[in-house]
Amino acid sequence: MSQSVASRISGTDLTIRVAGRFDFGVHRDFRSAYVDALKPGMSVTVDMNGVEYMDSSALGMLLLLREFAGNDSADIKIMNVCDEVMEILKVANFDQLFKVL
């Protein structure tokens, strides 16, 4: 399955859409999606519709996003998570760091 990362800004929300395998293969695209676009006061939505697999590097990328966005003050939502990915997020306690919808 191919991998892709796309982003768009709507008002004060930056949406990053990840599809395919969420692993180290998309780290540059994932970082590029928010580094120049994310401004103070903006929220971030990570849309994982179509992500069937994620590994520990993807967890690290989410942590780097959270750090870049302000750590505890970051407003980051993760949405459209399949059951397998949700299990990974819960095991890693990421459901306590992010709003998982």
XYZ file of C-alpha atoms in Angstrom:
101
model
C 0.000 0.000 0.000
C 1.270 3.455 -0.807
C 1.927 6.070 1.809
C 0.898 9.688 1.692
C 0.720 12.765 3.859
C -1.313 15.813 2.908
C -2.184 18.931 4.833
C -4.604 21.790 4.606
C -5.457 24.808 6.717
C -9.023 25.808 7.451
C -9.256 28.884 9.657
C -7.171 28.105 12.722
C -7.082 24.339 12.204
C -4.315 22.495 10.446
C -5.397 19.072 9.246
C -2.735 16.503 8.451
C -4.072 13.494 6.603
C -2.004 10.323 6.676
C -2.847 7.316 4.517
C -1.253 3.909 4.111
C 1.483 2.772 6.453
C 2.341 5.371 9.080
C 6.010 4.640 9.624
C 9.444 6.154 9.125
C 8.875 6.280 5.369
C 6.687 9.379 5.793
C 8.695 11.204 8.464
C 9.872 14.019 6.184
C 6.437 14.575 4.659
C 4.799 14.452 8.090
C 7.204 17.015 9.553
C 6.915 19.251 6.501
C 3.133 19.214 6.916
C 3.320 21.247 10.130
C 6.716 22.951 10.487
C 5.960 25.946 8.277
C 2.170 25.862 8.538
C 1.558 25.672 12.287
C 1.276 29.065 13.966
C 0.592 29.947 17.623
C -3.037 29.451 18.582
C -3.765 26.931 15.860
C -5.184 23.488 16.504
C -4.072 20.361 14.703
C -6.148 17.438 13.508
C -4.355 14.283 12.428
C -6.748 12.371 10.194
C -5.764 8.712 10.050
C -8.512 7.571 7.736
C -6.835 4.882 5.653
C -3.985 4.171 8.086
C -3.917 0.430 8.641
C -0.567 0.190 10.366
C 1.638 2.393 12.490
C 4.911 1.637 14.221
C 6.983 3.188 16.989
C 8.473 5.776 14.622
C 4.944 7.055 13.958
C 4.425 7.392 17.712
C 7.662 9.377 17.824
C 6.440 11.627 15.009
C 3.239 12.332 16.937
C 5.298 13.218 20.016
C 7.477 15.582 17.960
C 4.334 17.230 16.591
C 3.023 17.621 20.143
C 6.319 19.139 21.282
C 6.400 21.529 18.307
C 2.801 22.570 18.971
C 3.468 23.437 22.621
C 3.408 20.146 24.573
C 0.700 20.334 27.251
C -0.849 23.443 25.708
C -1.063 21.815 22.259
C -4.540 21.281 20.844
C -4.127 18.100 18.810
C -6.884 15.709 17.824
C -6.362 12.316 16.212
C -9.384 11.099 14.299
C -10.620 8.263 12.097
C -8.471 5.670 13.832
C -9.043 1.994 12.987
C -9.264 -0.564 15.798
C -5.697 -1.823 15.307
C -4.192 1.656 15.486
C -6.406 2.554 18.451
C -5.007 -0.429 20.326
C -1.449 0.796 19.683
C -2.358 4.312 20.847
C -3.942 2.946 24.025
C -1.052 0.602 24.848
C 1.324 3.570 24.497
C -1.030 5.756 26.591
C -1.282 8.202 23.706
C -5.001 8.439 24.358
C -3.971 10.420 27.454
C -1.687 12.786 25.509
C -3.980 13.411 22.545
C -7.695 13.758 21.985
C -8.463 10.578 20.075
C -11.829 10.786 18.354
